[in-house]
Amino acid sequence: MTSSNGCPACLHPDQGERHCRSCGFLLGGDPVLGAPTEEDHRAAAAELAAAAYAWDLDAARRALGDPAERAEIAGLLRPAPAGIPHPGPAGTPSPVGTPGTPGPSVASDPPALAELLRGLTAGEPAEVLFVEFGTQRAAVVRAFADASGLPRTRPHAETPWTELVPGLGPGDATRRFQLAGGVGTVEPVDRLDFDRAVRGWLHAVVPGACGGTGTGVRTGAVVLLRGGTGWTLLDRAAAVLREACATGAESAPDPAPGPGTASTVTARVRRLLRGVPLREPHTLLLARAGAGAGDHVPVELHHRVLFEAGLRLAPGETRTASVTVYGGPPVLRRPPEAGAPAGGSAAPSETVPVVLPLLAGHYRPEDRHPALLGLPRTEVPALGSAHLTFVLRGPGEIEVRADGGDTLAEAPAERGQSLHAMVHHVPRFLPRPRPLELICAVEMSGADRSEVAERVGFTSDLIRAAERHSGAGGGLQVAVIGYYHHAPRNEHQQDRDLITYVRPGPPDRAQRQLRELPQEIRPRDTLTSSLEDALRTAAKMAAGQRADRVDRVDRVLLVVGSRPPALPAQDGLVPGCPRAVDWREQLETLRHRGVRVGVRAEPFAAPATSGVPSGDRLRRYLARTWQDLTSTDRLLFRPGTDSAERAALAFTAEREHDTDGCPLAFAAPPLPPRPSDLPRS
């Protein structure tokens, strides 16, 4: 191939030099006398063929992106000189090389770029235009800073090379080969036409920065995103940019030029912007309990600084901050709708949902658009704590991880409005729980020891959980009642104690008494227990309390067992209490004295009584008695479903609590302890 105005080997425009500036091919020899001989022509042709083949082969090595393209790219090369084998088909050894050849090492970005990006966060310049010439298209991304100094990006322009320079081949492999400088057997791309096309594109897409006819004024700054070296046409495009737009800085080259899509260019720009310093501290918005010793604790907003202003990350660096957050009071479930089945539990969930607003700076209610970085959400144990890790990847880029390493998801809805709404729903005060007096009535009879041991273990866990949650209310007093098989009395049967109990006192004393309660292990031969006697004992414990103490102290009776109480008298197959104690009267007495009643009932199947007239009445009695015990307070718990922690939260929660809780996590325990005002027994 020959060219009258450029190098015949690489098509670089001729500038009157003896050797081509691009490939080094000898463009003119020493003058000689006489006409060139046939041998001179053959030697010159062989020299040109060798240079052209070497040039194309070098471009092919850079252009090869996939082994499957080997044959296609090899077919683009100009013929090899005699004695040099032409590349073979795909899958055979070939001078074309293999994909993934390492490019030049990545150098650090020059100081000029770092200084330019630092100024961007302060608003000078107002924006920076990043230009990349990739192997698929040319693209421009705009970068600017918002009111908080956070860098933002916006794709501005992208044009495929096949539209920008029609002379380039439509296929991916052919286009890359030509951009790498290859001439080959396809229609050659005129280098000067290529330069004019790039210059015209720059003037059209960024006229203010590159002297186009749009504004005619140079605004902003231009940064060249350099690609891998040796891509002839991409290097020419970069040279045109430097000449036409007076670039303010250049980034270090990637190991190899990327695909050049707008999203990839944007990601590359964001990686660069991660190195700018934080203009505002990055904070976590929390709630915090204020000072107060009364029945209500004031709540205020609190900003926890995660990353200080001025912090700057090195390329690829991250910073972490660990924070312990606390859950607010438990959220009670709404009462069932009218017509819903009775007997459902009104206990709260063991966790409360919270949102963790991440801000640049501090929240101000007057800001229409707060500097919100994210709204990750999670669930925190009610009145408990959770440990979170915040990972800073760059200004405004924070990832939040839970204890197990899972990344927290973002809360739905429009972020700015959601933040104002959440802050609006933060309660101004939290009602402080009152001191708690807990009476645990535990059925100590069973068919085997494991049955009784499970009840004792649950009750012990319940006391410990209630002790953790009742400190803010002034303390916890616990009574334990053990009740047994319901044994009918007659004149031939010796009377025996049906109840063992200890009056309200410190939790540790109740724990000891619970462990020392005697157990009764024998086949289950009665359908009801002596629970009615336990209810009467609990009512006596609550007797004689002053009205003001009833208002200041919460009292709860929790029944832990498997069999319901008996009727005051035998009714067909429904057993009667040998002492004629009416459990319904005892229940009314308990409620009159301000005692809430809860039940943790184990499944208990009524016996088959087909053909017996009163059999259906027995089954109905056994099925509904537990619900009747809790019909007012709706504190019905199921083994295997409701934990001791959940039951304790139900007892220590504010009964009148009818909100959705605090939408923010707390910076410290939300209900700080106060001195106990519960008289000790």
XYZ file of C-alpha atoms in Angstrom:
681
model
C 0.000 0.000 0.000
C 1.294 3.445 -0.809
C 0.282 6.962 0.170
C 1.204 10.226 -1.413
C 0.677 12.279 1.743
C 1.282 9.847 4.601
C 3.319 6.876 5.775
C 2.468 3.834 3.639
C 3.001 1.526 6.637
C 0.851 3.229 9.296
C -0.928 6.111 7.434
C 0.536 8.758 9.766
C 0.399 12.105 7.899
C 3.661 12.981 6.138
C 5.382 15.984 7.697
C 8.435 16.014 5.439
C 10.557 13.921 7.769
C 12.903 11.181 6.704
C 11.419 8.598 9.114
C 7.734 8.251 10.053
C 7.136 9.785 13.463
C 4.639 7.063 14.313
C 6.151 3.772 13.148
C 9.736 4.746 12.201
C 9.430 3.593 8.592
C 12.040 5.154 6.270
C 10.091 7.560 4.079
C 13.014 8.673 1.898
C 16.504 7.312 1.217
C 19.775 8.850 0.034
C 19.776 10.209 -3.523
C 21.406 7.875 -6.123
C 22.363 8.256 -9.754
C 20.264 6.614 -12.398
C 16.880 4.927 -12.386
C 16.036 2.329 -9.678
C 16.607 -1.203 -10.747
C 14.189 -4.082 -10.483
C 16.139 -5.260 -7.456
C 15.648 -1.852 -5.812
C 11.896 -2.134 -6.335
C 11.801 -5.636 -4.849
C 13.856 -4.573 -1.826
C 11.684 -1.517 -1.194
C 8.508 -3.587 -1.539
C 9.819 -6.240 0.875
C 10.837 -3.550 3.382
C 7.400 -1.912 3.185
C 5.624 -5.274 3.502
C 7.649 -6.137 6.607
C 6.946 -2.747 8.209
C 3.234 -2.893 7.309
C 2.873 -6.416 8.662
C 4.721 -5.584 11.884
C 2.560 -2.510 12.360
C -0.701 -4.424 11.826
C 0.444 -7.297 14.024
C 1.237 -4.918 16.864
C -2.234 -3.357 16.553
C -3.829 -6.818 16.430
C -2.213 -7.784 19.737
C -3.821 -4.787 21.442
C -7.181 -5.224 19.719
C -7.709 -8.900 20.518
C -10.430 -9.004 23.189
C -11.597 -12.619 22.990
C -9.939 -15.816 21.715
C -12.928 -16.348 19.446
C -11.945 -13.201 17.534
C -8.459 -14.474 16.724
C -9.303 -15.675 13.215
C -11.295 -12.533 12.412
C -8.493 -10.190 13.447
C -5.845 -12.327 11.781
C -7.796 -12.005 8.529
C -7.511 -8.201 8.711
C -3.704 -8.151 8.556
C -1.859 -7.186 5.421
C 0.085 -10.080 3.844
C 3.193 -11.171 5.690
C 6.546 -10.930 3.861
C 8.060 -14.091 2.436
C 9.484 -16.313 5.138
C 7.150 -15.038 7.911
C 4.158 -17.326 8.649
C 0.744 -15.679 8.543
C -1.355 -16.080 11.744
C -3.330 -19.279 11.751
C -6.996 -19.875 12.597
C -8.437 -19.491 16.046
C -7.128 -21.953 18.574
C -3.647 -22.361 17.008
C -0.445 -20.612 18.073
C -0.405 -17.188 16.555
C 1.708 -14.037 16.621
C -1.535 -12.159 17.269
C -1.073 -13.073 20.919
C -3.597 -13.732 23.648
C -6.206 -11.483 25.210
C -5.648 -9.938 28.576
C -2.086 -8.858 27.945
C -1.154 -6.643 30.885
C -1.022 -2.978 30.075
C 1.178 -0.384 31.685
C 1.119 -0.078 35.450
C -1.373 2.412 36.882
C 0.281 5.615 37.976
C -1.073 7.874 40.655
C -3.186 10.788 39.531
C -1.177 13.983 39.056
C -1.330 16.711 41.728
C -3.099 19.043 39.295
C -6.089 16.705 39.148
C -6.232 16.350 42.950
C -6.155 20.132 43.327
C -8.850 20.563 40.687
C -11.163 18.075 42.382
C -10.547 19.634 45.779
C -11.645 22.979 44.380
C -14.725 21.385 42.850
C -16.166 20.612 46.315
C -15.844 24.329 47.174
C -17.580 25.444 43.959
C -14.524 26.629 42.036
C -14.688 25.522 39.289
C -18.454 25.112 39.130
C -18.127 21.895 37.145
C -15.551 19.598 35.614
C -15.986 17.827 32.286
C -14.416 14.361 32.124
C -13.729 13.114 28.594
C -12.854 9.524 27.775
C -12.087 8.019 24.373
C -12.866 4.324 24.767
C -12.814 1.460 22.351
C -16.570 1.646 21.720
C -17.458 5.326 21.973
C -16.381 8.765 23.050
C -18.113 10.051 26.179
C -18.321 13.113 28.410
C -19.421 13.117 32.063
C -20.155 16.271 34.049
C -19.106 16.513 37.703
C -20.266 19.194 40.110
C -20.755 19.692 43.846
C -24.058 20.198 45.632
C -24.742 22.647 48.451
C -23.040 20.329 50.962
C -19.920 19.927 48.856
C -20.805 16.377 47.821
C -19.551 15.549 44.323
C -22.236 14.513 41.868
C -22.003 13.149 38.342
C -24.257 13.313 35.327
C -23.646 11.681 31.915
C -23.482 14.456 29.326
C -22.720 12.939 25.931
C -21.770 9.647 24.360
C -21.307 8.838 20.697
C -20.322 5.467 19.211
C -17.201 5.632 17.028
C -19.125 4.242 14.102
C -21.328 7.376 14.172
C -18.502 9.760 14.923
C -16.112 8.381 12.271
C -18.037 6.581 9.492
C -14.790 5.135 8.083
C -14.446 2.768 11.034
C -15.647 -0.786 10.551
C -19.014 -1.727 12.115
C -17.767 -4.913 13.763
C -16.283 -4.794 17.275
C -13.071 -6.591 16.328
C -12.527 -4.510 13.172
C -13.221 -1.254 15.008
C -10.774 -2.053 17.795
C -8.148 -3.089 15.268
C -8.459 0.234 13.461
C -8.482 2.270 16.703
C -5.311 0.452 17.732
C -3.720 1.799 14.541
C -4.114 -1.212 12.294
C -4.411 -0.518 8.566
C -4.884 -4.028 7.215
C -7.041 -4.937 4.253
C -10.082 -2.807 5.134
C -10.867 0.681 3.881
C -8.249 2.895 5.566
C -9.249 5.696 7.964
C -7.729 9.003 6.947
C -5.903 10.366 9.989
C -6.623 14.021 9.258
C -10.318 13.283 8.669
C -10.345 11.458 11.995
C -8.848 14.506 13.751
C -11.451 16.807 12.179
C -14.304 14.499 13.243
C -13.110 14.460 16.875
C -12.614 18.235 16.921
C -16.092 18.823 15.505
C -17.623 16.467 18.077
C -15.907 18.295 20.960
C -17.084 21.684 19.693
C -20.631 20.331 19.415
C -20.972 18.577 22.806
C -18.972 20.991 25.006
C -18.911 24.262 23.058
C -18.241 26.469 26.078
C -15.184 24.502 27.106
C -13.762 23.699 23.684
C -14.223 26.906 21.715
C -17.295 25.875 19.775
C -19.918 28.157 18.351
C -22.344 27.655 21.231
C -21.442 30.139 23.961
C -18.020 31.092 22.681
C -16.860 31.310 26.324
C -14.626 28.800 28.044
C -16.355 27.607 31.218
C -15.485 24.877 33.686
C -12.456 22.634 33.395
C -11.740 19.653 31.167
C -10.082 16.447 32.388
C -8.873 13.728 30.047
C -9.450 10.192 31.262
C -6.428 8.526 29.724
C -6.679 4.996 28.407
C -4.050 2.394 27.645
C -1.053 3.495 25.609
C -0.414 2.569 22.011
C -3.952 2.899 20.658
C -3.058 5.105 17.731
C -6.399 6.702 16.946
C -7.327 7.061 20.633
C -3.994 8.795 21.211
C -4.795 11.108 18.276
C -8.202 11.888 19.809
C -6.500 12.751 23.116
C -4.073 15.038 21.286
C -6.988 16.826 19.590
C -8.625 17.312 23.009
C -5.442 18.825 24.452
C -5.151 21.225 21.525
C -8.833 22.193 21.256
C -9.905 22.337 24.887
C -6.857 23.259 26.958
C -7.289 20.406 29.439
C -6.786 21.331 33.059
C -5.600 17.876 34.146
C -5.354 14.255 33.099
C -6.031 11.119 35.061
C -3.642 8.229 35.293
C -4.276 5.645 32.566
C -6.203 2.474 33.213
C -4.284 -0.758 32.570
C -6.305 -1.037 29.342
C -8.969 1.205 27.811
C -12.414 0.283 29.025
C -15.465 -0.276 26.849
C -16.236 3.443 27.044
C -19.931 3.176 27.786
C -21.502 6.080 29.632
C -22.099 4.013 32.772
C -18.508 2.795 32.820
C -17.180 6.307 32.353
C -19.431 7.536 35.148
C -18.170 4.792 37.450
C -14.577 5.752 36.644
C -15.312 9.404 37.433
C -16.930 8.427 40.705
C -13.826 6.478 41.664
C -11.796 9.630 41.123
C -14.253 11.745 43.110
C -13.993 9.387 46.073
C -10.639 10.972 46.784
C -11.958 14.494 47.444
C -12.088 15.635 51.107
C -15.371 15.740 53.015
C -16.545 19.325 53.230
C -19.198 18.481 55.817
C -19.018 15.807 58.524
C -21.031 12.702 57.744
C -23.446 12.093 60.601
C -26.063 9.613 61.786
C -29.345 11.071 63.027
C -30.580 9.418 66.222
C -32.975 10.096 69.057
C -31.759 10.636 72.606
C -33.473 10.676 75.969
C -33.044 13.949 77.799
C -32.677 14.584 81.507
C -35.761 13.995 83.609
C -36.726 12.057 86.713
C -40.512 12.230 86.338
C -42.980 9.885 84.740
C -42.093 11.096 81.236
C -38.653 11.295 79.618
C -38.070 14.087 77.055
C -36.787 13.017 73.635
C -34.479 15.128 71.453
C -32.559 14.676 68.214
C -28.904 13.706 68.354
C -26.219 13.705 65.626
C -23.517 11.070 65.888
C -20.484 12.086 63.797
C -19.298 9.078 61.813
C -16.616 10.729 59.663
C -15.127 14.159 60.347
C -15.012 17.007 57.842
C -11.723 17.165 55.938
C -11.299 13.388 55.801
C -9.851 12.269 52.477
C -9.543 8.715 51.187
C -6.605 7.383 49.220
C -7.395 5.485 45.990
C -9.161 2.249 46.906
C -9.217 3.110 50.622
C -12.275 2.832 52.902
C -12.897 3.935 56.482
C -15.215 2.325 59.006
C -17.062 3.531 62.082
C -18.761 1.245 64.596
C -21.838 2.457 66.457
C -24.121 0.825 69.003
C -27.727 1.954 68.641
C -30.660 1.246 70.935
C -34.262 0.358 70.282
C -37.121 2.357 71.726
C -40.071 1.020 73.728
C -41.861 -1.965 72.228
C -44.677 -1.332 69.794
C -47.925 -2.969 70.838
C -49.963 -4.721 68.211
C -53.241 -3.116 67.278
C -56.337 -4.772 68.811
C -58.080 -7.202 66.469
C -60.828 -5.766 64.338
C -64.424 -6.310 65.341
C -65.471 -9.826 64.567
C -61.920 -11.204 64.701
C -61.330 -14.346 66.757
C -60.833 -13.622 70.438
C -57.827 -14.677 72.457
C -55.020 -13.257 70.316
C -51.963 -11.874 72.071
C -51.553 -8.127 72.536
C -47.850 -8.539 73.287
C -45.394 -6.398 71.337
C -42.750 -7.611 68.967
C -39.309 -8.241 70.430
C -37.841 -5.845 67.856
C -38.775 -2.384 66.679
C -38.243 -1.126 63.098
C -36.015 1.948 62.809
C -34.551 4.050 60.016
C -30.981 5.387 60.193
C -30.782 8.733 58.343
C -27.257 9.477 57.096
C -26.557 13.183 56.590
C -23.880 15.520 55.343
C -23.813 17.976 58.221
C -26.787 18.348 60.557
C -30.533 18.132 60.114
C -32.367 21.451 60.126
C -36.179 21.452 59.895
C -36.146 24.590 57.727
C -34.168 22.885 54.953
C -36.498 21.899 52.152
C -33.916 19.476 50.800
C -31.778 18.154 53.642
C -28.341 16.814 52.751
C -29.504 13.219 53.010
C -27.006 10.510 52.054
C -29.196 7.489 52.683
C -32.027 5.981 54.707
C -30.953 2.442 55.622
C -33.427 0.563 57.766
C -33.165 -2.279 60.228
C -34.798 -3.755 63.319
C -33.362 -3.268 66.796
C -34.338 -5.240 69.925
C -36.988 -3.322 71.831
C -35.230 -1.544 74.708
C -32.124 -3.434 73.576
C -29.119 -2.641 71.408
C -27.599 -3.502 68.033
C -24.062 -3.043 66.751
C -23.708 -1.481 63.279
C -20.710 -0.824 61.045
C -20.622 2.165 58.681
C -18.233 1.884 55.719
C -17.201 5.100 53.944
C -16.292 4.542 50.288
C -16.204 8.205 49.318
C -17.997 11.491 49.980
C -21.681 10.689 50.348
C -21.122 6.943 49.858
C -21.767 5.018 53.082
C -22.634 1.354 53.362
C -24.230 0.122 56.590
C -23.724 -3.441 57.799
C -25.418 -5.330 60.604
C -23.675 -7.626 63.081
C -23.767 -10.561 60.692
C -22.211 -8.555 57.863
C -25.425 -8.124 55.855
C -25.801 -4.763 54.121
C -28.882 -2.871 55.255
C -31.466 -2.039 52.605
C -32.739 1.467 51.956
C -36.114 2.584 53.262
C -38.732 3.095 50.528
C -40.495 6.344 49.531
C -39.126 9.718 48.510
C -36.103 10.341 50.675
C -36.404 14.061 51.488
C -40.078 13.870 52.414
C -39.494 10.664 54.354
C -36.870 12.330 56.554
C -39.106 15.261 57.474
C -41.992 12.856 58.152
C -39.841 10.644 60.363
C -38.562 13.550 62.416
C -42.144 14.782 62.776
C -43.163 11.402 64.235
C -40.383 11.271 66.816
C -42.280 11.522 70.128
C -41.513 14.526 72.322
C -41.759 12.401 75.475
C -41.594 8.719 76.375
C -43.740 7.451 79.260
C -41.478 5.867 81.833
C -42.586 2.358 82.836
C -43.904 2.003 86.345
C -42.413 -0.405 88.909
C -43.523 -3.957 88.199
C -44.836 -6.561 90.599
C -44.805 -9.909 88.804
C -46.579 -12.992 90.158
C -45.657 -16.253 88.410
C -48.060 -19.145 88.954
C -46.331 -22.299 87.658
C -47.927 -25.731 87.364
C -45.398 -28.036 89.041
C -47.183 -31.296 88.148
C -46.533 -33.227 84.993
C -46.256 -36.599 83.324
C -42.438 -36.371 83.302
C -39.688 -34.143 84.662
C -38.873 -32.555 81.301
C -42.417 -31.135 81.118
C -42.046 -29.392 84.478
C -38.436 -28.384 83.810
C -39.498 -26.554 80.640
C -41.991 -24.436 82.590
C -39.441 -23.648 85.274
C -36.859 -22.684 82.633
C -39.273 -20.382 80.837
C -40.291 -18.692 84.102
C -36.658 -18.198 85.100
C -35.887 -16.605 81.715
C -38.964 -14.411 82.073
C -37.817 -13.080 85.465
C -34.364 -12.248 84.105
C -35.837 -10.470 81.061
C -38.299 -8.508 83.208
C -35.433 -7.481 85.480
C -33.540 -6.055 82.482
C -36.516 -4.060 81.231
C -37.963 -2.826 84.513
C -34.987 -0.812 85.756
C -36.295 2.375 84.153
C -39.543 1.950 86.008
C -37.950 1.803 89.413
C -37.505 -1.908 89.965
C -39.052 -5.362 89.951
C -40.688 -7.454 92.667
C -41.440 -11.114 91.936
C -43.683 -13.662 93.655
C -43.758 -17.361 92.785
C -46.707 -19.723 93.243
C -46.420 -23.433 92.536
C -49.673 -25.335 91.979
C -50.282 -29.065 91.409
C -52.701 -31.834 90.431
C -56.312 -31.211 91.324
C -56.998 -33.949 93.887
C -60.627 -34.223 95.088
C -61.022 -34.619 98.819
C -63.285 -37.019 100.680
C -63.517 -38.430 104.134
C -61.098 -41.250 103.365
C -58.420 -39.016 101.746
C -55.856 -37.038 103.672
C -55.820 -33.282 102.936
C -52.667 -31.996 101.240
C -51.286 -28.645 100.225
C -52.228 -27.660 96.693
C -50.217 -24.436 96.666
C -46.610 -23.476 97.482
C -45.721 -19.815 97.246
C -43.399 -16.962 98.195
C -44.627 -13.366 98.461
C -43.316 -10.556 96.218
C -39.689 -9.770 96.795
C -36.344 -9.373 95.010
C -35.956 -11.313 91.729
C -33.002 -13.349 92.996
C -35.050 -14.609 95.956
C -37.870 -15.597 93.607
C -35.378 -17.438 91.390
C -34.161 -19.477 94.356
C -37.713 -20.294 95.408
C -38.589 -21.318 91.856
C -35.716 -23.813 91.795
C -36.727 -25.208 95.206
C -40.407 -25.803 94.402
C -41.234 -29.517 94.763
C -42.264 -31.320 91.615
C -45.074 -33.853 91.290
C -44.510 -36.442 88.568
C -47.308 -38.918 87.930
C -49.659 -39.907 85.103
C -52.141 -37.189 84.330
C -55.383 -38.433 85.914
C -57.342 -35.198 86.192
C -58.444 -32.752 83.526
C -58.031 -29.631 85.636
C -55.414 -28.330 88.050
C -55.533 -26.426 91.320
C -55.115 -23.168 89.423
C -58.217 -21.686 91.074
C -56.383 -21.942 94.398
C -53.362 -20.179 92.853
C -55.636 -17.363 91.657
C -57.013 -16.948 95.190
C -53.477 -16.797 96.596
C -52.502 -14.163 94.034
C -55.600 -12.117 94.911
C -54.597 -12.184 98.589
C -51.127 -10.894 97.674
C -52.705 -7.870 95.978
C -55.178 -7.218 98.791
C -55.039 -4.115 100.951
C -53.044 -1.981 98.475
C -53.565 1.775 98.680
C -55.216 3.430 95.675
C -52.181 5.623 95.056
C -49.924 2.552 94.937
C -52.252 0.876 92.476
C -51.748 3.831 90.186
C -47.968 3.822 90.645
C -47.235 0.093 90.344
C -48.014 -2.391 87.560
C -49.069 -5.830 88.758
C -49.149 -8.829 86.469
C -50.031 -12.450 87.129
C -48.677 -14.929 84.589
C -49.994 -18.494 84.615
C -47.568 -21.085 83.198
C -49.216 -24.476 82.822
C -51.131 -26.945 80.712
C -54.492 -27.539 82.464
C -57.142 -24.947 83.229
C -58.838 -24.381 86.617
C -61.907 -26.315 87.771
C -65.427 -25.067 88.299
C -66.591 -24.451 91.872
C -68.793 -27.572 91.574
C -68.874 -30.649 89.393
C -70.912 -30.114 86.200
C -71.324 -33.386 84.369
C -67.828 -34.353 83.237
C -66.432 -30.901 84.071
C -64.537 -31.346 87.372
C -65.272 -29.257 90.434
C -62.929 -27.675 92.943
C -62.821 -29.665 96.205
C -62.698 -26.390 98.156
C -65.478 -24.840 96.005
C -63.237 -21.948 94.918
C -64.766 -20.042 91.992
C -61.922 -19.017 89.703
C -64.120 -16.444 87.929
C -64.674 -14.604 91.186
C -60.934 -14.693 91.899
C -60.256 -13.320 88.417
C -62.641 -10.400 89.018
C -60.959 -9.703 92.344
C -57.545 -9.625 90.691
C -58.697 -7.172 88.051
C -60.432 -5.005 90.626
C -57.109 -4.776 92.451
C -55.282 -3.679 89.285
C -53.667 -7.017 88.393
C -53.350 -7.907 84.732
C -53.599 -11.633 83.987
C -51.586 -13.425 81.318
C -51.427 -17.088 80.362
C -48.680 -19.171 78.816
C -50.731 -22.254 78.024
C -49.422 -25.541 76.662
C -51.583 -27.478 74.192
C -54.021 -29.744 76.055
C -56.407 -32.021 74.178
C -59.775 -32.841 75.691
C -60.513 -36.598 75.909
C -62.861 -38.238 73.438
C -66.292 -38.494 75.050
C -68.531 -39.680 72.244
C -71.961 -40.718 73.365
C -71.669 -38.937 76.727
C -74.235 -36.095 76.960
C -71.905 -33.748 78.829
C -68.827 -34.560 76.722
C -69.261 -31.603 74.400
C -69.674 -29.299 77.379
C -66.340 -30.544 78.794
C -64.505 -29.971 75.531
C -65.913 -26.448 75.213
C -64.919 -25.650 78.785
C -61.345 -26.838 78.351
C -60.997 -24.984 75.029
C -62.270 -21.576 76.115
C -61.046 -21.273 79.722
C -57.603 -19.900 78.803
C -59.185 -17.257 76.599
C -61.608 -16.328 79.370
C -58.670 -15.824 81.730
C -57.066 -13.287 79.375
C -60.106 -11.847 77.607
C -59.531 -8.351 79.004
C -55.747 -8.062 78.948
C -55.203 -10.285 75.900
C -51.876 -11.569 77.226
C -51.989 -15.085 75.800
C -48.615 -16.668 74.937
C -47.883 -19.910 73.112
C -44.924 -22.244 73.836
C -42.513 -22.381 70.916
C -43.917 -19.149 69.483
C -43.731 -16.498 72.192
C -40.390 -16.180 73.972
C -39.779 -15.119 77.550
C -38.296 -11.881 76.216
C -41.483 -11.080 74.350
C -43.634 -11.799 77.400
C -41.421 -9.562 79.568
C -41.751 -6.737 77.060
C -45.529 -7.096 77.170
C -45.499 -6.708 80.944
C -43.079 -3.785 81.103
C -44.530 -1.865 78.146
C -46.785 1.108 78.713
C -50.334 -0.189 78.577
C -51.722 2.994 77.060
C -49.063 2.971 74.339
C -50.958 3.490 71.078
C -48.359 4.941 68.687
C -46.151 3.297 66.112
C -43.085 3.889 68.278
C -40.069 6.043 67.545
C -38.966 5.793 63.893
C -35.339 6.570 64.838
C -32.889 4.483 66.812
C -31.628 5.869 70.119
C -28.066 6.943 70.866
C -28.288 5.496 74.394
C -30.824 3.466 76.381
C -34.053 5.424 75.876
C -35.314 5.070 79.464
C -32.462 5.775 81.898
C -32.898 4.142 85.312
C -34.266 6.059 88.256
C -34.300 5.173 91.958
C -36.887 2.559 92.816
C -40.092 3.829 94.330
C -41.448 0.332 94.909
C -41.539 -0.607 98.610
C -39.467 -3.676 99.377
C -41.101 -6.637 101.060
